[in-house]
């Protein structure tokens, strides 16, 4: 049975409204609330602080069903969350994009893993347990189509080749993702 009380919280994560993106809110089967977005200044939540590195980076925070702060995780480096979902076991799945290098900071503020994309945009997929601990991660890179490049008529510019996850769904033990992309994407 769910708590029927109403609560609200404010989390100020950016210094200018135009820096805010990747905003999602998700309520899981237990009534916990996950919020995502971007931050461009130090962000404190649930006793953890994400130190900003001067870039606009992605974060995810969890409230319990009564509005209490539970945990905070996020990236340093240019990044954005584009999709979020949960499964029947309370695990949470996130997908998004990053540019160049991004380091994921865990619920205790430590570096959990880093991603590299060699001066281009790439996609990431991460699964976490209900306590915010990383279970699995994966980066996917899109490449310019070889046939188009060899034609001598195609000269990709920054942003021409991209991979952007748009939706996540879990069914049983499988995770499904839909993406927008250009170029070639290796099987994953």
Short mmCIF file of N, CA and C in Angstrom, two decimals:
data_model
loop_
_atom_site.label_atom_id
_atom_site.label_comp_id
_atom_site.label_asym_id
_atom_site.label_seq_id
_atom_site.Cartn_x
_atom_site.Cartn_y
_atom_site.Cartn_z
N UNK A 1 0.84 -1.17 0.00
CA UNK A 1 0.00 0.00 0.00
C UNK A 1 0.90 1.24 0.00
N UNK A 2 0.54 2.21 -0.82
CA UNK A 2 1.34 3.41 -0.97
C UNK A 2 0.93 4.49 0.03
N UNK A 3 1.91 5.28 0.38
CA UNK A 3 1.68 6.47 1.18
C UNK A 3 0.92 7.46 0.30
N UNK A 4 -0.18 7.95 0.75
CA UNK A 4 -0.98 8.86 -0.07
C UNK A 4 -0.69 10.33 0.22
N UNK A 5 0.28 10.60 1.08
CA UNK A 5 0.61 12.00 1.34
C UNK A 5 1.29 12.61 0.12
N UNK A 6 1.15 13.89 0.01
CA UNK A 6 1.74 14.61 -1.12
C UNK A 6 3.00 15.31 -0.62
N UNK A 7 4.06 15.21 -1.39
CA UNK A 7 5.29 15.90 -1.05
C UNK A 7 5.88 16.50 -2.32
N UNK A 8 6.70 17.51 -2.15
CA UNK A 8 7.43 18.06 -3.28
C UNK A 8 8.83 18.44 -2.81
N UNK A 9 9.75 18.42 -3.73
CA UNK A 9 11.13 18.76 -3.44
C UNK A 9 11.66 19.62 -4.58
N UNK A 10 12.61 20.48 -4.27
CA UNK A 10 13.27 21.30 -5.27
C UNK A 10 14.75 20.96 -5.27
N UNK A 11 15.28 20.73 -6.43
CA UNK A 11 16.69 20.42 -6.61
C UNK A 11 17.22 21.36 -7.68
N UNK A 12 17.95 22.40 -7.28
CA UNK A 12 18.48 23.38 -8.22
C UNK A 12 19.84 22.90 -8.70
N UNK A 13 19.91 22.56 -9.99
CA UNK A 13 21.11 21.89 -10.50
C UNK A 13 21.90 22.70 -11.52
N UNK A 14 21.31 23.76 -12.05
CA UNK A 14 22.01 24.54 -13.08
C UNK A 14 21.95 26.02 -12.73
N UNK A 15 22.94 26.76 -13.23
CA UNK A 15 22.98 28.20 -12.97
C UNK A 15 22.15 28.98 -13.98
N UNK A 16 21.91 28.41 -15.18
CA UNK A 16 21.08 29.05 -16.20
C UNK A 16 20.10 28.01 -16.74
N UNK A 17 18.86 28.41 -16.92
CA UNK A 17 17.80 27.48 -17.35
C UNK A 17 18.14 26.78 -18.66
N UNK A 18 18.85 27.46 -19.57
CA UNK A 18 19.15 26.84 -20.87
C UNK A 18 20.14 25.68 -20.75
N UNK A 19 20.79 25.53 -19.61
CA UNK A 19 21.71 24.40 -19.40
C UNK A 19 20.98 23.14 -18.94
N UNK A 20 19.71 23.25 -18.60
CA UNK A 20 18.95 22.11 -18.10
C UNK A 20 18.45 21.25 -19.25
N UNK A 21 18.75 19.95 -19.20
CA UNK A 21 18.23 19.01 -20.20
C UNK A 21 18.24 17.61 -19.59
N UNK A 22 17.71 16.67 -20.33
CA UNK A 22 17.69 15.29 -19.87
C UNK A 22 16.84 15.09 -18.63
N UNK A 23 15.78 15.90 -18.49
CA UNK A 23 14.95 15.85 -17.29
C UNK A 23 13.92 14.73 -17.42
N UNK A 24 13.96 13.79 -16.48
CA UNK A 24 13.00 12.68 -16.45
C UNK A 24 12.61 12.44 -14.99
N UNK A 25 11.39 11.99 -14.79
CA UNK A 25 10.91 11.56 -13.48
C UNK A 25 10.27 10.20 -13.66
N UNK A 26 10.60 9.26 -12.78
CA UNK A 26 10.08 7.90 -12.87
C UNK A 26 9.71 7.43 -11.47
N UNK A 27 8.54 6.83 -11.33
CA UNK A 27 8.12 6.24 -10.07
C UNK A 27 8.16 4.72 -10.24
N UNK A 28 8.88 4.02 -9.34
CA UNK A 28 8.97 2.56 -9.46
C UNK A 28 7.83 1.87 -8.73
N UNK A 29 7.83 0.56 -8.75
CA UNK A 29 6.72 -0.23 -8.19
C UNK A 29 6.56 -0.03 -6.68
N UNK A 30 7.63 0.38 -5.99
CA UNK A 30 7.57 0.62 -4.54
C UNK A 30 7.23 2.05 -4.18
N UNK A 31 7.06 2.90 -5.19
CA UNK A 31 6.74 4.30 -4.94
C UNK A 31 7.95 5.20 -4.83
N UNK A 32 9.17 4.65 -4.98
CA UNK A 32 10.37 5.48 -4.99
C UNK A 32 10.37 6.33 -6.26
N UNK A 33 10.95 7.52 -6.17
CA UNK A 33 10.95 8.46 -7.29
C UNK A 33 12.39 8.71 -7.73
N UNK A 34 12.65 8.52 -9.02
CA UNK A 34 13.95 8.80 -9.62
C UNK A 34 13.81 10.07 -10.44
N UNK A 35 14.77 10.98 -10.31
CA UNK A 35 14.80 12.20 -11.11
C UNK A 35 16.16 12.28 -11.79
N UNK A 36 16.15 12.78 -13.02
CA UNK A 36 17.40 12.95 -13.76
C UNK A 36 17.42 14.34 -14.36
N UNK A 37 18.59 14.76 -14.76
CA UNK A 37 18.75 16.04 -15.41
C UNK A 37 20.22 16.33 -15.60
N UNK A 38 20.54 17.59 -15.77
CA UNK A 38 21.93 18.01 -15.91
C UNK A 38 22.28 18.96 -14.77
N UNK A 39 23.57 19.06 -14.50
CA UNK A 39 24.05 20.00 -13.48
C UNK A 39 25.30 20.69 -13.99
N UNK A 40 25.45 21.97 -13.63
CA UNK A 40 26.65 22.72 -14.02
C UNK A 40 27.27 23.43 -12.82
N UNK A 41 26.90 22.97 -11.63
CA UNK A 41 27.49 23.47 -10.39
C UNK A 41 27.51 22.31 -9.41
N UNK A 42 28.24 22.45 -8.30
CA UNK A 42 28.29 21.36 -7.32
C UNK A 42 26.87 21.02 -6.88
N UNK A 43 26.59 19.72 -6.76
CA UNK A 43 25.25 19.24 -6.45
C UNK A 43 25.33 18.33 -5.23
N UNK A 44 24.63 18.70 -4.15
CA UNK A 44 24.61 17.90 -2.92
C UNK A 44 23.23 17.30 -2.73
N UNK A 45 23.22 16.02 -2.33
CA UNK A 45 21.96 15.29 -2.17
C UNK A 45 22.26 14.02 -1.38
N UNK A 46 21.47 13.72 -0.38
CA UNK A 46 21.58 12.48 0.41
C UNK A 46 22.99 12.28 0.98
N UNK A 47 23.64 13.38 1.40
CA UNK A 47 24.97 13.27 1.99
C UNK A 47 26.10 13.07 1.00
N UNK A 48 25.82 13.16 -0.28
CA UNK A 48 26.83 12.98 -1.32
C UNK A 48 26.89 14.26 -2.15
N UNK A 49 28.08 14.64 -2.59
CA UNK A 49 28.24 15.82 -3.43
C UNK A 49 28.92 15.44 -4.73
N UNK A 50 28.29 15.83 -5.84
CA UNK A 50 28.92 15.72 -7.15
C UNK A 50 29.60 17.04 -7.42
N UNK A 51 30.91 17.03 -7.54
CA UNK A 51 31.68 18.25 -7.83
C UNK A 51 31.63 18.49 -9.33
N UNK A 52 31.20 19.67 -9.72
CA UNK A 52 31.13 20.00 -11.13
C UNK A 52 32.52 20.26 -11.69
N UNK A 53 32.75 19.84 -12.92
CA UNK A 53 34.05 20.01 -13.57
C UNK A 53 34.04 21.13 -14.60
N UNK A 54 33.04 22.01 -14.54
CA UNK A 54 32.97 23.13 -15.48
C UNK A 54 32.16 22.81 -16.73
N UNK A 55 31.70 21.56 -16.86
CA UNK A 55 30.90 21.15 -18.01
C UNK A 55 29.46 20.89 -17.55
N UNK A 56 28.56 20.70 -18.49
CA UNK A 56 27.19 20.34 -18.15
C UNK A 56 27.09 18.83 -18.19
N UNK A 57 26.82 18.22 -17.04
CA UNK A 57 26.88 16.78 -16.88
C UNK A 57 25.54 16.23 -16.38
N UNK A 58 25.36 14.92 -16.55
CA UNK A 58 24.12 14.25 -16.17
C UNK A 58 24.17 13.73 -14.74
N UNK A 59 23.01 13.74 -14.07
CA UNK A 59 22.90 13.15 -12.73
C UNK A 59 21.61 12.36 -12.64
N UNK A 60 21.52 11.50 -11.62
CA UNK A 60 20.30 10.80 -11.27
C UNK A 60 20.22 10.74 -9.76
N UNK A 61 19.04 11.05 -9.21
CA UNK A 61 18.83 11.03 -7.77
C UNK A 61 17.60 10.19 -7.46
N UNK A 62 17.61 9.60 -6.25
CA UNK A 62 16.48 8.77 -5.84
C UNK A 62 15.92 9.28 -4.51
N UNK A 63 14.58 9.42 -4.48
CA UNK A 63 13.83 9.71 -3.27
C UNK A 63 13.03 8.45 -2.92
N UNK A 64 12.84 8.18 -1.63
CA UNK A 64 11.93 7.10 -1.28
C UNK A 64 10.49 7.61 -1.42
N UNK A 65 9.52 6.75 -1.21
CA UNK A 65 8.13 7.13 -1.45
C UNK A 65 7.61 8.22 -0.52
N UNK A 66 8.35 8.51 0.56
CA UNK A 66 7.97 9.58 1.47
C UNK A 66 8.72 10.89 1.19
N UNK A 67 9.54 10.92 0.14
CA UNK A 67 10.26 12.13 -0.24
C UNK A 67 11.62 12.28 0.41
N UNK A 68 12.10 11.24 1.10
CA UNK A 68 13.42 11.30 1.72
C UNK A 68 14.51 11.03 0.67
N UNK A 69 15.59 11.81 0.73
CA UNK A 69 16.70 11.63 -0.20
C UNK A 69 17.40 10.30 0.09
N UNK A 70 17.60 9.48 -0.96
CA UNK A 70 18.24 8.17 -0.79
C UNK A 70 19.65 8.13 -1.35
N UNK A 71 19.84 8.49 -2.62
CA UNK A 71 21.18 8.48 -3.19
C UNK A 71 21.26 9.35 -4.44
N UNK A 72 22.50 9.66 -4.80
CA UNK A 72 22.81 10.51 -5.95
C UNK A 72 23.97 9.88 -6.71
N UNK A 73 23.87 9.83 -8.00
CA UNK A 73 24.98 9.38 -8.85
C UNK A 73 24.98 10.24 -10.10
N UNK A 74 26.12 10.33 -10.76
CA UNK A 74 26.16 11.13 -11.97
C UNK A 74 27.52 11.12 -12.62
N UNK A 75 27.62 11.88 -13.68
CA UNK A 75 28.84 11.95 -14.48
C UNK A 75 29.56 13.27 -14.27
N UNK A 76 30.86 13.25 -14.49
CA UNK A 76 31.65 14.43 -14.77
C UNK A 76 32.00 14.30 -16.24
N UNK A 77 31.94 15.40 -16.97
CA UNK A 77 32.12 15.37 -18.42
C UNK A 77 30.79 15.66 -19.10
N UNK A 78 30.84 16.17 -20.32
CA UNK A 78 29.63 16.51 -21.04
C UNK A 78 28.79 15.26 -21.25
N UNK A 79 27.58 15.26 -20.69
CA UNK A 79 26.73 14.07 -20.77
C UNK A 79 25.27 14.46 -20.54
N UNK A 80 24.38 13.57 -20.99
CA UNK A 80 22.95 13.79 -20.83
C UNK A 80 22.25 12.45 -20.76
N UNK A 81 21.30 12.31 -19.84
CA UNK A 81 20.48 11.11 -19.78
C UNK A 81 19.29 11.30 -20.71
N UNK A 82 19.00 10.27 -21.50
CA UNK A 82 17.90 10.37 -22.45
C UNK A 82 16.78 9.37 -22.19
N UNK A 83 17.03 8.37 -21.34
CA UNK A 83 16.00 7.37 -21.05
C UNK A 83 16.27 6.72 -19.70
N UNK A 84 15.19 6.30 -19.02
CA UNK A 84 15.30 5.65 -17.72
C UNK A 84 14.13 4.69 -17.57
N UNK A 85 14.38 3.54 -16.94
CA UNK A 85 13.31 2.60 -16.61
C UNK A 85 13.76 1.74 -15.43
N UNK A 86 12.83 0.99 -14.86
CA UNK A 86 13.14 0.06 -13.77
C UNK A 86 12.59 -1.31 -14.12
N UNK A 87 13.03 -2.33 -13.36
CA UNK A 87 12.49 -3.67 -13.55
C UNK A 87 11.76 -4.13 -12.28
N UNK A 88 11.24 -5.34 -12.31
CA UNK A 88 10.45 -5.87 -11.20
C UNK A 88 11.27 -6.07 -9.94
N UNK A 89 12.60 -6.17 -10.06
CA UNK A 89 13.47 -6.37 -8.90
C UNK A 89 13.95 -5.07 -8.29
N UNK A 90 13.53 -3.92 -8.83
CA UNK A 90 13.94 -2.63 -8.29
C UNK A 90 15.23 -2.10 -8.89
N UNK A 91 15.79 -2.78 -9.89
CA UNK A 91 16.97 -2.26 -10.58
C UNK A 91 16.55 -1.12 -11.50
N UNK A 92 17.46 -0.19 -11.73
CA UNK A 92 17.16 0.96 -12.59
C UNK A 92 18.15 0.94 -13.76
N UNK A 93 17.65 1.32 -14.93
CA UNK A 93 18.45 1.33 -16.16
C UNK A 93 18.41 2.73 -16.72
N UNK A 94 19.58 3.25 -17.09
CA UNK A 94 19.67 4.57 -17.68
C UNK A 94 20.43 4.49 -19.00
N UNK A 95 20.10 5.38 -19.90
CA UNK A 95 20.81 5.49 -21.17
C UNK A 95 20.97 6.96 -21.48
N UNK A 96 22.00 7.27 -22.24
CA UNK A 96 22.23 8.66 -22.58
C UNK A 96 23.40 8.81 -23.53
N UNK A 97 23.87 10.05 -23.62
CA UNK A 97 24.99 10.37 -24.51
C UNK A 97 26.09 11.07 -23.72
N UNK A 98 27.30 10.96 -24.25
CA UNK A 98 28.43 11.67 -23.66
C UNK A 98 29.36 12.10 -24.78
N UNK A 99 30.20 13.08 -24.50
CA UNK A 99 31.16 13.59 -25.47
C UNK A 99 32.55 13.48 -24.88
N UNK A 100 33.49 12.95 -25.68
CA UNK A 100 34.90 12.88 -25.31
C UNK A 100 35.11 11.93 -24.14
N UNK A 101 35.20 12.42 -22.92
CA UNK A 101 35.42 11.58 -21.74
C UNK A 101 34.36 11.91 -20.69
N UNK A 102 33.89 10.87 -20.00
CA UNK A 102 32.93 11.06 -18.91
C UNK A 102 33.24 10.03 -17.83
N UNK A 103 33.21 10.46 -16.58
CA UNK A 103 33.47 9.57 -15.44
C UNK A 103 32.22 9.52 -14.59
N UNK A 104 31.74 8.31 -14.30
CA UNK A 104 30.56 8.13 -13.46
C UNK A 104 30.98 8.13 -12.01
N UNK A 105 30.33 8.97 -11.22
CA UNK A 105 30.56 9.05 -9.78
C UNK A 105 29.44 8.29 -9.09
N UNK A 106 29.79 7.36 -8.23
CA UNK A 106 28.80 6.52 -7.58
C UNK A 106 28.14 7.18 -6.39
N UNK A 107 27.30 6.42 -5.72
CA UNK A 107 26.50 6.95 -4.62
C UNK A 107 27.34 7.41 -3.43
N UNK A 108 28.59 6.95 -3.34
CA UNK A 108 29.46 7.40 -2.25
C UNK A 108 30.46 8.45 -2.73
N UNK A 109 30.29 8.94 -3.96
CA UNK A 109 31.16 9.97 -4.49
C UNK A 109 32.43 9.47 -5.16
N UNK A 110 32.65 8.16 -5.13
CA UNK A 110 33.87 7.62 -5.74
C UNK A 110 33.69 7.43 -7.24
N UNK A 111 34.82 7.42 -7.97
CA UNK A 111 34.78 7.12 -9.39
C UNK A 111 34.46 5.65 -9.57
N UNK A 112 33.42 5.34 -10.32
CA UNK A 112 33.04 3.96 -10.55
C UNK A 112 33.59 3.46 -11.89
N UNK A 113 33.45 4.29 -12.94
CA UNK A 113 34.00 3.92 -14.24
C UNK A 113 34.11 5.16 -15.11
N UNK A 114 34.92 5.05 -16.16
CA UNK A 114 35.10 6.14 -17.12
C UNK A 114 34.76 5.65 -18.51
N UNK A 115 34.30 6.57 -19.35
CA UNK A 115 33.99 6.29 -20.75
C UNK A 115 34.80 7.24 -21.61
N UNK A 116 35.22 6.78 -22.78
CA UNK A 116 35.96 7.62 -23.71
C UNK A 116 35.36 7.49 -25.09
N UNK A 117 35.29 8.62 -25.82
CA UNK A 117 34.70 8.58 -27.16
C UNK A 117 35.55 9.28 -28.21
N UNK A 118 36.79 9.61 -27.92
CA UNK A 118 37.73 10.19 -28.89
C UNK A 118 37.14 11.40 -29.62
N UNK A 119 36.81 12.44 -28.87
CA UNK A 119 36.34 13.70 -29.43
C UNK A 119 35.07 13.57 -30.26
N UNK A 120 34.17 12.68 -29.87
CA UNK A 120 32.90 12.55 -30.56
C UNK A 120 31.82 12.16 -29.55
N UNK A 121 30.58 12.20 -30.00
CA UNK A 121 29.47 11.78 -29.15
C UNK A 121 29.30 10.27 -29.25
N UNK A 122 28.92 9.66 -28.14
CA UNK A 122 28.66 8.23 -28.08
C UNK A 122 27.51 8.02 -27.10
N UNK A 123 27.00 6.80 -27.05
CA UNK A 123 25.90 6.47 -26.15
C UNK A 123 26.40 5.58 -25.03
N UNK A 124 25.70 5.62 -23.89
CA UNK A 124 26.01 4.72 -22.79
C UNK A 124 24.74 4.10 -22.26
N UNK A 125 24.91 2.93 -21.66
CA UNK A 125 23.83 2.21 -21.00
C UNK A 125 24.38 1.73 -19.66
N UNK A 126 23.65 1.97 -18.58
CA UNK A 126 24.10 1.59 -17.24
C UNK A 126 22.92 0.97 -16.50
N UNK A 127 23.18 -0.13 -15.78
CA UNK A 127 22.16 -0.66 -14.87
C UNK A 127 22.70 -0.54 -13.45
N UNK A 128 21.79 -0.17 -12.54
CA UNK A 128 22.14 0.00 -11.13
C UNK A 128 21.11 -0.76 -10.28
N UNK A 129 21.53 -1.19 -9.09
CA UNK A 129 20.57 -1.81 -8.20
C UNK A 129 19.78 -0.72 -7.47
N UNK A 130 18.84 -1.13 -6.63
CA UNK A 130 17.97 -0.17 -5.94
C UNK A 130 18.74 0.77 -5.02
N UNK A 131 19.98 0.39 -4.64
CA UNK A 131 20.81 1.23 -3.78
C UNK A 131 21.77 2.11 -4.57
N UNK A 132 21.67 2.09 -5.90
CA UNK A 132 22.50 2.94 -6.74
C UNK A 132 23.87 2.36 -7.08
N UNK A 133 24.08 1.08 -6.78
CA UNK A 133 25.36 0.44 -7.11
C UNK A 133 25.34 -0.05 -8.56
N UNK A 134 26.40 0.22 -9.31
CA UNK A 134 26.47 -0.14 -10.72
C UNK A 134 26.54 -1.66 -10.87
N UNK A 135 25.64 -2.20 -11.69
CA UNK A 135 25.63 -3.63 -11.99
C UNK A 135 26.32 -3.92 -13.32
N UNK A 136 26.08 -3.06 -14.32
CA UNK A 136 26.67 -3.26 -15.65
C UNK A 136 26.71 -1.91 -16.36
N UNK A 137 27.60 -1.82 -17.35
CA UNK A 137 27.71 -0.59 -18.14
C UNK A 137 28.17 -0.95 -19.54
N UNK A 138 27.87 -0.07 -20.48
CA UNK A 138 28.29 -0.31 -21.85
C UNK A 138 28.27 1.01 -22.60
N UNK A 139 29.29 1.25 -23.40
CA UNK A 139 29.33 2.41 -24.30
C UNK A 139 29.22 1.89 -25.72
N UNK A 140 28.48 2.61 -26.57
CA UNK A 140 28.28 2.23 -27.96
C UNK A 140 28.66 3.43 -28.82
N UNK A 141 29.38 3.18 -29.88
CA UNK A 141 29.88 4.23 -30.74
C UNK A 141 29.33 4.06 -32.15
N UNK A 142 28.91 5.14 -32.76
CA UNK A 142 28.47 5.13 -34.14
C UNK A 142 29.64 5.58 -35.01
N UNK A 143 29.73 5.00 -36.20
CA UNK A 143 30.82 5.33 -37.12
C UNK A 143 30.24 5.79 -38.44
N UNK A 144 30.96 6.65 -39.13
CA UNK A 144 30.52 7.06 -40.46
C UNK A 144 30.48 5.84 -41.37
N UNK A 145 29.51 5.77 -42.26
CA UNK A 145 29.37 4.66 -43.19
C UNK A 145 30.56 4.62 -44.14
N UNK A 146 31.24 3.47 -44.20
CA UNK A 146 32.44 3.32 -45.01
C UNK A 146 32.21 3.55 -46.49
N UNK A 147 31.08 3.07 -47.03
CA UNK A 147 30.77 3.26 -48.45
C UNK A 147 30.59 4.74 -48.76
N UNK A 148 29.90 5.46 -47.87
CA UNK A 148 29.69 6.88 -48.09
C UNK A 148 31.01 7.64 -48.03
N UNK A 149 31.86 7.27 -47.07
CA UNK A 149 33.16 7.94 -46.96
C UNK A 149 34.03 7.70 -48.18
N UNK A 150 34.05 6.46 -48.67
CA UNK A 150 34.94 6.12 -49.80
C UNK A 150 34.45 6.72 -51.11
N UNK A 151 33.21 7.22 -51.16
CA UNK A 151 32.68 7.81 -52.39
C UNK A 151 33.37 9.14 -52.72
N UNK A 152 34.00 9.75 -51.71
CA UNK A 152 34.63 11.05 -51.93
C UNK A 152 33.64 12.19 -51.98
N UNK A 153 32.35 11.88 -51.75
CA UNK A 153 31.32 12.91 -51.81
C UNK A 153 30.74 13.23 -50.43
N UNK A 154 31.23 12.55 -49.39
CA UNK A 154 30.68 12.73 -48.06
C UNK A 154 31.80 13.08 -47.11
N UNK A 155 31.68 14.21 -46.44
CA UNK A 155 32.67 14.68 -45.49
C UNK A 155 31.95 15.01 -44.18
N UNK A 156 31.84 14.02 -43.27
CA UNK A 156 31.05 14.26 -42.05
C UNK A 156 31.63 15.37 -41.20
N UNK A 157 30.75 16.20 -40.68
CA UNK A 157 31.13 17.25 -39.76
C UNK A 157 30.70 16.84 -38.36
N UNK A 158 31.18 17.55 -37.35
CA UNK A 158 30.82 17.23 -35.97
C UNK A 158 29.31 17.19 -35.81
N UNK A 159 28.82 16.10 -35.23
CA UNK A 159 27.40 15.93 -35.02
C UNK A 159 26.68 15.19 -36.13
N UNK A 160 27.34 14.99 -37.30
CA UNK A 160 26.71 14.25 -38.40
C UNK A 160 26.49 12.79 -38.04
N UNK A 161 27.44 12.21 -37.33
CA UNK A 161 27.36 10.80 -36.96
C UNK A 161 27.06 10.74 -35.47
N UNK A 162 25.93 10.16 -35.11
CA UNK A 162 25.56 10.13 -33.70
C UNK A 162 24.71 8.89 -33.40
N UNK A 163 24.60 8.61 -32.14
CA UNK A 163 23.77 7.52 -31.62
C UNK A 163 23.11 8.05 -30.36
N UNK A 164 21.77 8.15 -30.36
CA UNK A 164 21.06 8.76 -29.24
C UNK A 164 19.94 7.83 -28.76
N UNK A 165 20.10 7.18 -27.59
CA UNK A 165 19.03 6.34 -27.06
C UNK A 165 17.80 7.20 -26.77
N UNK A 166 16.61 6.67 -27.09
CA UNK A 166 15.39 7.44 -26.89
C UNK A 166 14.42 6.78 -25.92
N UNK A 167 14.51 5.46 -25.75
CA UNK A 167 13.57 4.77 -24.88
C UNK A 167 14.18 3.46 -24.39
N UNK A 168 13.89 3.10 -23.15
CA UNK A 168 14.31 1.83 -22.56
C UNK A 168 13.09 1.10 -22.05
N UNK A 169 13.10 -0.24 -22.14
CA UNK A 169 12.03 -1.04 -21.59
C UNK A 169 12.61 -2.38 -21.15
N UNK A 170 12.14 -2.89 -20.01
CA UNK A 170 12.57 -4.18 -19.50
C UNK A 170 11.39 -5.13 -19.56
N UNK A 171 11.65 -6.33 -20.08
CA UNK A 171 10.64 -7.38 -20.11
C UNK A 171 11.34 -8.67 -19.70
N UNK A 172 10.96 -9.20 -18.54
CA UNK A 172 11.64 -10.40 -18.04
C UNK A 172 13.09 -10.08 -17.76
N UNK A 173 14.00 -10.85 -18.38
CA UNK A 173 15.43 -10.62 -18.18
C UNK A 173 16.08 -9.91 -19.36
N UNK A 174 15.28 -9.28 -20.22
CA UNK A 174 15.80 -8.58 -21.38
C UNK A 174 15.55 -7.08 -21.27
N UNK A 175 16.52 -6.31 -21.75
CA UNK A 175 16.40 -4.85 -21.80
C UNK A 175 16.34 -4.46 -23.27
N UNK A 176 15.33 -3.69 -23.63
CA UNK A 176 15.15 -3.23 -25.00
C UNK A 176 15.40 -1.73 -25.04
N UNK A 177 16.07 -1.29 -26.11
CA UNK A 177 16.37 0.13 -26.26
C UNK A 177 16.05 0.54 -27.69
N UNK A 178 15.46 1.72 -27.83
CA UNK A 178 15.30 2.29 -29.16
C UNK A 178 16.26 3.47 -29.25
N UNK A 179 16.80 3.66 -30.44
CA UNK A 179 17.79 4.71 -30.64
C UNK A 179 17.55 5.45 -31.95
N UNK A 180 17.96 6.70 -32.00
CA UNK A 180 18.10 7.45 -33.24
C UNK A 180 19.58 7.45 -33.56
N UNK A 181 19.93 7.20 -34.82
CA UNK A 181 21.35 7.19 -35.16
C UNK A 181 21.56 7.49 -36.61
N UNK A 182 22.78 7.91 -36.93
CA UNK A 182 23.25 8.02 -38.30
C UNK A 182 24.55 7.22 -38.35
N UNK A 183 24.95 6.86 -39.55
CA UNK A 183 26.17 6.09 -39.70
C UNK A 183 25.91 4.62 -39.45
N UNK A 184 26.95 3.90 -39.08
CA UNK A 184 26.86 2.47 -38.83
C UNK A 184 27.02 2.24 -37.32
N UNK A 185 26.22 1.34 -36.78
CA UNK A 185 26.28 1.00 -35.37
C UNK A 185 26.62 -0.48 -35.26
N UNK A 186 27.71 -0.80 -34.56
CA UNK A 186 28.05 -2.22 -34.40
C UNK A 186 27.01 -2.93 -33.54
N UNK A 187 26.83 -4.22 -33.77
CA UNK A 187 25.89 -4.99 -32.94
C UNK A 187 26.34 -4.94 -31.49
N UNK A 188 25.37 -4.86 -30.60
CA UNK A 188 25.71 -4.86 -29.17
C UNK A 188 24.71 -5.69 -28.41
#
